[in-house]
């Protein structure tokens, strides 16, 4: 398990370092995260948290001679759920965005999430998160409703915009894992429609160098003058 977790951490996005954790914790539940954090806190140990290992910043998702908490076992798409009463989506910290959107297609909703299906939820959400839905809906973190957070001493709290942990809720928008470890996200649902109802388009246009000036002028005009909220 150590080898699997370590190699997962040392992905091609972060292979310029050779950090070796002293041990790797693979929590299956929030209780496991609480237990790990209590031990880390009591022993003043160095630690790091990793969801998908997608970040390219040196040392962001592994640690040298410390404890690595890996969310490999908390990426079950079956836990991804939609609540029609509150119009919210629940996500686990290790979920891949592709799995999350696939699980929610039957409801015609999606979270404001990654543009790459292999990206894992936590890093993008706590880093702000730019999405294909960001033009009308804002950053992924703008769509938080509530966050279950394990604090450094192992205490579990739920942070919302208007409860006693509102400051923590605000700090976790782009604050990464510096203020606690989020083990459950409840986010706003965006009604994107069912797959069979959507009109798909895509492709690649390649212009010659001789058209560079005209292409840049057209791009500047589009960015400045477009009135389409989804553009």
PDB file of C-alpha atoms in Angstrom:
ATOM      1  CA  UNK A   1       0.000   0.000   0.000  1.00  0.00           C
ATOM      2  CA  UNK A   2       2.873   2.361   0.788  1.00  0.00           C
ATOM      3  CA  UNK A   3       4.343   1.827  -2.666  1.00  0.00           C
ATOM      4  CA  UNK A   4       0.990   2.446  -4.353  1.00  0.00           C
ATOM      5  CA  UNK A   5       0.341   5.595  -2.335  1.00  0.00           C
ATOM      6  CA  UNK A   6       3.857   6.921  -2.769  1.00  0.00           C
ATOM      7  CA  UNK A   7       3.911   6.365  -6.514  1.00  0.00           C
ATOM      8  CA  UNK A   8       0.485   7.973  -6.760  1.00  0.00           C
ATOM      9  CA  UNK A   9       1.869  11.016  -4.967  1.00  0.00           C
ATOM     10  CA  UNK A  10       4.909  11.174  -7.197  1.00  0.00           C
ATOM     11  CA  UNK A  11       2.877  11.660 -10.351  1.00  0.00           C
ATOM     12  CA  UNK A  12       4.254  13.187 -13.532  1.00  0.00           C
ATOM     13  CA  UNK A  13       2.842  16.488 -12.302  1.00  0.00           C
ATOM     14  CA  UNK A  14       5.194  16.423  -9.305  1.00  0.00           C
ATOM     15  CA  UNK A  15       8.116  14.188 -10.270  1.00  0.00           C
ATOM     16  CA  UNK A  16      10.918  16.694  -9.830  1.00  0.00           C
ATOM     17  CA  UNK A  17      11.189  15.822  -6.135  1.00  0.00           C
ATOM     18  CA  UNK A  18      11.733  12.527  -4.373  1.00  0.00           C
ATOM     19  CA  UNK A  19       9.983  13.147  -1.080  1.00  0.00           C
ATOM     20  CA  UNK A  20       9.454   9.990   0.951  1.00  0.00           C
ATOM     21  CA  UNK A  21       6.736  10.054   3.619  1.00  0.00           C
ATOM     22  CA  UNK A  22       7.493   8.184   6.817  1.00  0.00           C
ATOM     23  CA  UNK A  23       4.069   6.589   6.522  1.00  0.00           C
ATOM     24  CA  UNK A  24       0.891   6.991   4.501  1.00  0.00           C
ATOM     25  CA  UNK A  25      -2.609   6.995   5.983  1.00  0.00           C
ATOM     26  CA  UNK A  26      -5.450   5.790   3.733  1.00  0.00           C
ATOM     27  CA  UNK A  27      -8.675   6.892   5.469  1.00  0.00           C
ATOM     28  CA  UNK A  28     -11.971   5.327   4.413  1.00  0.00           C
ATOM     29  CA  UNK A  29     -14.128   7.586   6.580  1.00  0.00           C
ATOM     30  CA  UNK A  30     -14.069  10.945   8.318  1.00  0.00           C
ATOM     31  CA  UNK A  31     -13.496   9.112  11.617  1.00  0.00           C
ATOM     32  CA  UNK A  32     -10.227   7.771  10.235  1.00  0.00           C
ATOM     33  CA  UNK A  33      -9.117  11.307   9.339  1.00  0.00           C
ATOM     34  CA  UNK A  34      -9.982  12.483  12.854  1.00  0.00           C
ATOM     35  CA  UNK A  35      -7.937   9.677  14.405  1.00  0.00           C
ATOM     36  CA  UNK A  36      -4.949  10.474  12.194  1.00  0.00           C
ATOM     37  CA  UNK A  37      -5.082  14.198  12.924  1.00  0.00           C
ATOM     38  CA  UNK A  38      -5.299  13.626  16.683  1.00  0.00           C
ATOM     39  CA  UNK A  39      -2.108  11.552  16.537  1.00  0.00           C
ATOM     40  CA  UNK A  40      -0.379  14.088  14.284  1.00  0.00           C
ATOM     41  CA  UNK A  41      -1.382  16.953  16.602  1.00  0.00           C
ATOM     42  CA  UNK A  42      -0.296  15.147  19.768  1.00  0.00           C
ATOM     43  CA  UNK A  43       3.110  14.340  18.283  1.00  0.00           C
ATOM     44  CA  UNK A  44       3.624  17.658  16.461  1.00  0.00           C
ATOM     45  CA  UNK A  45       4.376  15.711  13.288  1.00  0.00           C
ATOM     46  CA  UNK A  46       4.879  17.066   9.788  1.00  0.00           C
ATOM     47  CA  UNK A  47       2.095  16.050   7.431  1.00  0.00           C
ATOM     48  CA  UNK A  48       0.588  16.633   4.029  1.00  0.00           C
ATOM     49  CA  UNK A  49      -2.755  15.840   2.406  1.00  0.00           C
ATOM     50  CA  UNK A  50      -3.218  14.434  -1.074  1.00  0.00           C
ATOM     51  CA  UNK A  51      -6.374  13.834  -3.066  1.00  0.00           C
ATOM     52  CA  UNK A  52      -5.390  13.225  -6.679  1.00  0.00           C
ATOM     53  CA  UNK A  53      -1.764  14.317  -6.833  1.00  0.00           C
ATOM     54  CA  UNK A  54      -2.590  16.524  -9.811  1.00  0.00           C
ATOM     55  CA  UNK A  55      -0.920  19.683  -8.536  1.00  0.00           C
ATOM     56  CA  UNK A  56       2.382  20.524 -10.163  1.00  0.00           C
ATOM     57  CA  UNK A  57       3.753  22.648  -7.310  1.00  0.00           C
ATOM     58  CA  UNK A  58       6.735  21.060  -5.600  1.00  0.00           C
ATOM     59  CA  UNK A  59       5.795  19.316  -2.383  1.00  0.00           C
ATOM     60  CA  UNK A  60       2.117  20.259  -2.476  1.00  0.00           C
ATOM     61  CA  UNK A  61       0.825  16.710  -2.325  1.00  0.00           C
ATOM     62  CA  UNK A  62       3.528  14.784  -0.508  1.00  0.00           C
ATOM     63  CA  UNK A  63       5.921  15.278   2.415  1.00  0.00           C
ATOM     64  CA  UNK A  64       9.479  14.338   3.321  1.00  0.00           C
ATOM     65  CA  UNK A  65       9.841  12.303   6.538  1.00  0.00           C
ATOM     66  CA  UNK A  66       6.296  13.065   7.618  1.00  0.00           C
ATOM     67  CA  UNK A  67       2.805  11.617   7.395  1.00  0.00           C
ATOM     68  CA  UNK A  68       0.905  11.684   4.122  1.00  0.00           C
ATOM     69  CA  UNK A  69      -2.889  11.461   4.289  1.00  0.00           C
ATOM     70  CA  UNK A  70      -4.096  10.040   0.978  1.00  0.00           C
ATOM     71  CA  UNK A  71      -7.744  10.175  -0.120  1.00  0.00           C
ATOM     72  CA  UNK A  72      -7.392   7.296  -2.593  1.00  0.00           C
ATOM     73  CA  UNK A  73     -10.034   5.344  -0.650  1.00  0.00           C
ATOM     74  CA  UNK A  74     -12.486   8.269  -0.453  1.00  0.00           C
ATOM     75  CA  UNK A  75     -13.308   8.685  -4.132  1.00  0.00           C
ATOM     76  CA  UNK A  76     -16.450   6.529  -4.303  1.00  0.00           C
ATOM     77  CA  UNK A  77     -18.756   7.978  -6.962  1.00  0.00           C
ATOM     78  CA  UNK A  78     -21.717   6.180  -5.356  1.00  0.00           C
ATOM     79  CA  UNK A  79     -21.530   8.662  -2.483  1.00  0.00           C
ATOM     80  CA  UNK A  80     -21.921  11.550  -4.935  1.00  0.00           C
ATOM     81  CA  UNK A  81     -25.549  12.559  -4.513  1.00  0.00           C
ATOM     82  CA  UNK A  82     -28.083  15.187  -5.494  1.00  0.00           C
ATOM     83  CA  UNK A  83     -30.694  16.539  -3.051  1.00  0.00           C
ATOM     84  CA  UNK A  84     -33.578  18.008  -5.020  1.00  0.00           C
ATOM     85  CA  UNK A  85     -35.086  19.639  -1.923  1.00  0.00           C
ATOM     86  CA  UNK A  86     -32.032  21.783  -1.206  1.00  0.00           C
ATOM     87  CA  UNK A  87     -30.806  21.698  -4.831  1.00  0.00           C
ATOM     88  CA  UNK A  88     -27.329  20.707  -3.663  1.00  0.00           C
ATOM     89  CA  UNK A  89     -24.699  18.106  -4.510  1.00  0.00           C
ATOM     90  CA  UNK A  90     -22.608  16.157  -1.988  1.00  0.00           C
ATOM     91  CA  UNK A  91     -19.028  15.202  -2.900  1.00  0.00           C
ATOM     92  CA  UNK A  92     -16.274  13.212  -1.179  1.00  0.00           C
ATOM     93  CA  UNK A  93     -12.721  14.650  -1.130  1.00  0.00           C
ATOM     94  CA  UNK A  94     -11.198  12.004  -3.400  1.00  0.00           C
ATOM     95  CA  UNK A  95     -13.819  12.012  -6.147  1.00  0.00           C
ATOM     96  CA  UNK A  96     -12.706  12.402  -9.754  1.00  0.00           C
ATOM     97  CA  UNK A  97     -14.697  15.079 -11.549  1.00  0.00           C
ATOM     98  CA  UNK A  98     -15.457  12.753 -14.432  1.00  0.00           C
ATOM     99  CA  UNK A  99     -17.021  10.214 -12.045  1.00  0.00           C
ATOM    100  CA  UNK A 100     -18.969  12.943 -10.258  1.00  0.00           C
ATOM    101  CA  UNK A 101     -20.503  14.382 -13.416  1.00  0.00           C
ATOM    102  CA  UNK A 102     -21.304  10.896 -14.740  1.00  0.00           C
ATOM    103  CA  UNK A 103     -23.104   9.981 -11.516  1.00  0.00           C
ATOM    104  CA  UNK A 104     -25.181  13.175 -11.684  1.00  0.00           C
ATOM    105  CA  UNK A 105     -26.136  13.082 -15.375  1.00  0.00           C
ATOM    106  CA  UNK A 106     -29.385  11.256 -14.612  1.00  0.00           C
ATOM    107  CA  UNK A 107     -30.566  14.295 -12.635  1.00  0.00           C
ATOM    108  CA  UNK A 108     -29.568  16.875 -15.241  1.00  0.00           C
ATOM    109  CA  UNK A 109     -27.297  18.693 -12.788  1.00  0.00           C
ATOM    110  CA  UNK A 110     -23.573  19.194 -12.301  1.00  0.00           C
ATOM    111  CA  UNK A 111     -21.244  20.890  -9.813  1.00  0.00           C
ATOM    112  CA  UNK A 112     -19.053  23.802 -10.833  1.00  0.00           C
ATOM    113  CA  UNK A 113     -15.956  21.666 -11.252  1.00  0.00           C
ATOM    114  CA  UNK A 114     -12.870  20.859 -13.251  1.00  0.00           C
ATOM    115  CA  UNK A 115     -12.408  21.054 -16.991  1.00  0.00           C
ATOM    116  CA  UNK A 116     -10.350  17.823 -16.938  1.00  0.00           C
ATOM    117  CA  UNK A 117     -12.205  14.659 -15.941  1.00  0.00           C
ATOM    118  CA  UNK A 118      -9.176  13.082 -14.217  1.00  0.00           C
ATOM    119  CA  UNK A 119      -8.801  15.992 -11.786  1.00  0.00           C
ATOM    120  CA  UNK A 120      -9.800  15.173  -8.208  1.00  0.00           C
ATOM    121  CA  UNK A 121     -12.218  17.368  -6.287  1.00  0.00           C
ATOM    122  CA  UNK A 122     -10.297  18.622  -3.263  1.00  0.00           C
ATOM    123  CA  UNK A 123      -7.393  20.483  -4.848  1.00  0.00           C
ATOM    124  CA  UNK A 124      -9.564  22.295  -7.344  1.00  0.00           C
ATOM    125  CA  UNK A 125     -12.311  23.177  -4.854  1.00  0.00           C
ATOM    126  CA  UNK A 126     -10.024  24.501  -2.124  1.00  0.00           C
ATOM    127  CA  UNK A 127      -7.875  26.321  -4.672  1.00  0.00           C
ATOM    128  CA  UNK A 128     -10.793  28.320  -6.042  1.00  0.00           C
ATOM    129  CA  UNK A 129     -11.492  26.300  -9.158  1.00  0.00           C
ATOM    130  CA  UNK A 130     -11.999  27.530 -12.726  1.00  0.00           C
ATOM    131  CA  UNK A 131     -14.713  25.632 -14.575  1.00  0.00           C
ATOM    132  CA  UNK A 132     -16.472  25.605 -17.925  1.00  0.00           C
ATOM    133  CA  UNK A 133     -19.414  26.871 -15.858  1.00  0.00           C
ATOM    134  CA  UNK A 134     -17.468  29.718 -14.245  1.00  0.00           C
ATOM    135  CA  UNK A 135     -18.648  32.511 -16.553  1.00  0.00           C
ATOM    136  CA  UNK A 136     -22.235  32.396 -15.239  1.00  0.00           C
ATOM    137  CA  UNK A 137     -21.602  30.613 -11.912  1.00  0.00           C
ATOM    138  CA  UNK A 138     -18.263  31.910 -10.611  1.00  0.00           C
ATOM    139  CA  UNK A 139     -15.413  29.871  -9.172  1.00  0.00           C
ATOM    140  CA  UNK A 140     -16.031  26.384  -7.805  1.00  0.00           C
ATOM    141  CA  UNK A 141     -15.422  27.697  -4.282  1.00  0.00           C
ATOM    142  CA  UNK A 142     -18.129  30.340  -4.785  1.00  0.00           C
ATOM    143  CA  UNK A 143     -20.626  27.498  -4.826  1.00  0.00           C
ATOM    144  CA  UNK A 144     -19.870  26.009  -1.404  1.00  0.00           C
ATOM    145  CA  UNK A 145     -22.939  25.461   0.778  1.00  0.00           C
ATOM    146  CA  UNK A 146     -21.334  23.595   3.689  1.00  0.00           C
ATOM    147  CA  UNK A 147     -18.025  21.895   4.445  1.00  0.00           C
ATOM    148  CA  UNK A 148     -17.292  19.110   6.926  1.00  0.00           C
ATOM    149  CA  UNK A 149     -13.832  19.955   8.249  1.00  0.00           C
ATOM    150  CA  UNK A 150     -11.456  18.030  10.509  1.00  0.00           C
ATOM    151  CA  UNK A 151      -9.418  20.565  12.469  1.00  0.00           C
ATOM    152  CA  UNK A 152      -5.768  20.102  13.381  1.00  0.00           C
ATOM    153  CA  UNK A 153      -6.677  18.575  16.774  1.00  0.00           C
ATOM    154  CA  UNK A 154      -9.038  16.022  15.212  1.00  0.00           C
ATOM    155  CA  UNK A 155     -12.282  17.864  15.967  1.00  0.00           C
ATOM    156  CA  UNK A 156     -14.975  17.613  13.274  1.00  0.00           C
ATOM    157  CA  UNK A 157     -16.983  20.759  12.506  1.00  0.00           C
ATOM    158  CA  UNK A 158     -19.405  21.815   9.784  1.00  0.00           C
ATOM    159  CA  UNK A 159     -18.691  25.255   8.340  1.00  0.00           C
ATOM    160  CA  UNK A 160     -21.273  27.380   6.519  1.00  0.00           C
ATOM    161  CA  UNK A 161     -21.501  31.002   5.487  1.00  0.00           C
ATOM    162  CA  UNK A 162     -23.604  31.963   8.510  1.00  0.00           C
ATOM    163  CA  UNK A 163     -22.809  29.609  11.401  1.00  0.00           C
ATOM    164  CA  UNK A 164     -20.138  29.786  14.103  1.00  0.00           C
ATOM    165  CA  UNK A 165     -17.486  28.637  11.639  1.00  0.00           C
ATOM    166  CA  UNK A 166     -18.200  31.273   8.988  1.00  0.00           C
ATOM    167  CA  UNK A 167     -14.599  32.542   9.150  1.00  0.00           C
ATOM    168  CA  UNK A 168     -13.326  29.020   8.458  1.00  0.00           C
ATOM    169  CA  UNK A 169     -15.827  28.674   5.608  1.00  0.00           C
ATOM    170  CA  UNK A 170     -14.484  31.878   4.050  1.00  0.00           C
ATOM    171  CA  UNK A 171     -10.847  30.903   4.598  1.00  0.00           C
ATOM    172  CA  UNK A 172     -11.302  27.569   2.831  1.00  0.00           C
ATOM    173  CA  UNK A 173     -12.288  29.371  -0.365  1.00  0.00           C
ATOM    174  CA  UNK A 174      -8.843  29.341  -2.016  1.00  0.00           C
ATOM    175  CA  UNK A 175      -7.134  28.597   1.317  1.00  0.00           C
ATOM    176  CA  UNK A 176      -6.200  25.031   0.436  1.00  0.00           C
ATOM    177  CA  UNK A 177      -5.767  22.619   3.339  1.00  0.00           C
ATOM    178  CA  UNK A 178      -4.076  25.155   5.600  1.00  0.00           C
ATOM    179  CA  UNK A 179      -7.053  25.508   7.935  1.00  0.00           C
ATOM    180  CA  UNK A 180      -8.300  21.935   8.165  1.00  0.00           C
ATOM    181  CA  UNK A 181      -9.024  18.820   6.141  1.00  0.00           C
ATOM    182  CA  UNK A 182     -12.364  18.859   4.323  1.00  0.00           C
ATOM    183  CA  UNK A 183     -13.980  15.407   4.262  1.00  0.00           C
ATOM    184  CA  UNK A 184     -17.318  16.343   2.686  1.00  0.00           C
ATOM    185  CA  UNK A 185     -18.427  19.110   0.336  1.00  0.00           C
ATOM    186  CA  UNK A 186     -22.011  20.229  -0.161  1.00  0.00           C
ATOM    187  CA  UNK A 187     -22.164  22.525  -3.187  1.00  0.00           C
ATOM    188  CA  UNK A 188     -24.809  24.245  -5.284  1.00  0.00           C
ATOM    189  CA  UNK A 189     -26.201  22.263  -8.207  1.00  0.00           C
ATOM    190  CA  UNK A 190     -26.138  23.766 -11.685  1.00  0.00           C
ATOM    191  CA  UNK A 191     -28.966  22.622 -13.956  1.00  0.00           C
ATOM    192  CA  UNK A 192     -27.092  21.653 -17.100  1.00  0.00           C
ATOM    193  CA  UNK A 193     -29.807  19.380 -18.528  1.00  0.00           C
ATOM    194  CA  UNK A 194     -29.857  15.747 -19.569  1.00  0.00           C
ATOM    195  CA  UNK A 195     -27.263  14.500 -22.033  1.00  0.00           C
ATOM    196  CA  UNK A 196     -29.808  13.723 -24.753  1.00  0.00           C
ATOM    197  CA  UNK A 197     -31.123  17.294 -24.605  1.00  0.00           C
ATOM    198  CA  UNK A 198     -27.755  18.983 -25.100  1.00  0.00           C
ATOM    199  CA  UNK A 199     -26.319  20.350 -28.316  1.00  0.00           C
ATOM    200  CA  UNK A 200     -22.644  19.481 -28.566  1.00  0.00           C
ATOM    201  CA  UNK A 201     -20.011  21.246 -30.614  1.00  0.00           C
ATOM    202  CA  UNK A 202     -16.251  21.311 -30.601  1.00  0.00           C
ATOM    203  CA  UNK A 203     -13.159  21.110 -32.723  1.00  0.00           C
ATOM    204  CA  UNK A 204      -9.936  22.905 -33.516  1.00  0.00           C
ATOM    205  CA  UNK A 205      -9.321  25.832 -35.850  1.00  0.00           C
ATOM    206  CA  UNK A 206      -5.748  26.510 -36.963  1.00  0.00           C
ATOM    207  CA  UNK A 207      -4.837  29.856 -38.527  1.00  0.00           C
ATOM    208  CA  UNK A 208      -1.638  30.672 -40.455  1.00  0.00           C
ATOM    209  CA  UNK A 209       0.874  33.138 -39.036  1.00  0.00           C
ATOM    210  CA  UNK A 210      -0.243  35.673 -41.604  1.00  0.00           C
ATOM    211  CA  UNK A 211      -3.620  35.861 -39.821  1.00  0.00           C
ATOM    212  CA  UNK A 212      -2.190  36.537 -36.340  1.00  0.00           C
ATOM    213  CA  UNK A 213      -3.063  40.229 -36.257  1.00  0.00           C
ATOM    214  CA  UNK A 214      -6.642  39.639 -37.407  1.00  0.00           C
ATOM    215  CA  UNK A 215      -7.133  36.728 -34.966  1.00  0.00           C
ATOM    216  CA  UNK A 216      -5.884  38.774 -31.998  1.00  0.00           C
ATOM    217  CA  UNK A 217      -8.105  41.699 -32.988  1.00  0.00           C
ATOM    218  CA  UNK A 218     -11.129  39.398 -33.237  1.00  0.00           C
ATOM    219  CA  UNK A 219     -10.311  37.879 -29.838  1.00  0.00           C
ATOM    220  CA  UNK A 220     -10.003  41.310 -28.211  1.00  0.00           C
ATOM    221  CA  UNK A 221     -13.318  42.352 -29.744  1.00  0.00           C
ATOM    222  CA  UNK A 222     -15.026  39.182 -28.512  1.00  0.00           C
ATOM    223  CA  UNK A 223     -13.713  39.498 -24.945  1.00  0.00           C
ATOM    224  CA  UNK A 224     -14.632  43.183 -24.725  1.00  0.00           C
ATOM    225  CA  UNK A 225     -18.003  43.197 -26.451  1.00  0.00           C
ATOM    226  CA  UNK A 226     -19.640  39.793 -25.980  1.00  0.00           C
ATOM    227  CA  UNK A 227     -23.017  39.814 -24.230  1.00  0.00           C
ATOM    228  CA  UNK A 228     -23.336  36.033 -23.936  1.00  0.00           C
ATOM    229  CA  UNK A 229     -23.190  35.190 -20.191  1.00  0.00           C
ATOM    230  CA  UNK A 230     -21.954  31.685 -20.984  1.00  0.00           C
ATOM    231  CA  UNK A 231     -19.044  32.814 -23.148  1.00  0.00           C
TER     232      UNK A 231
END
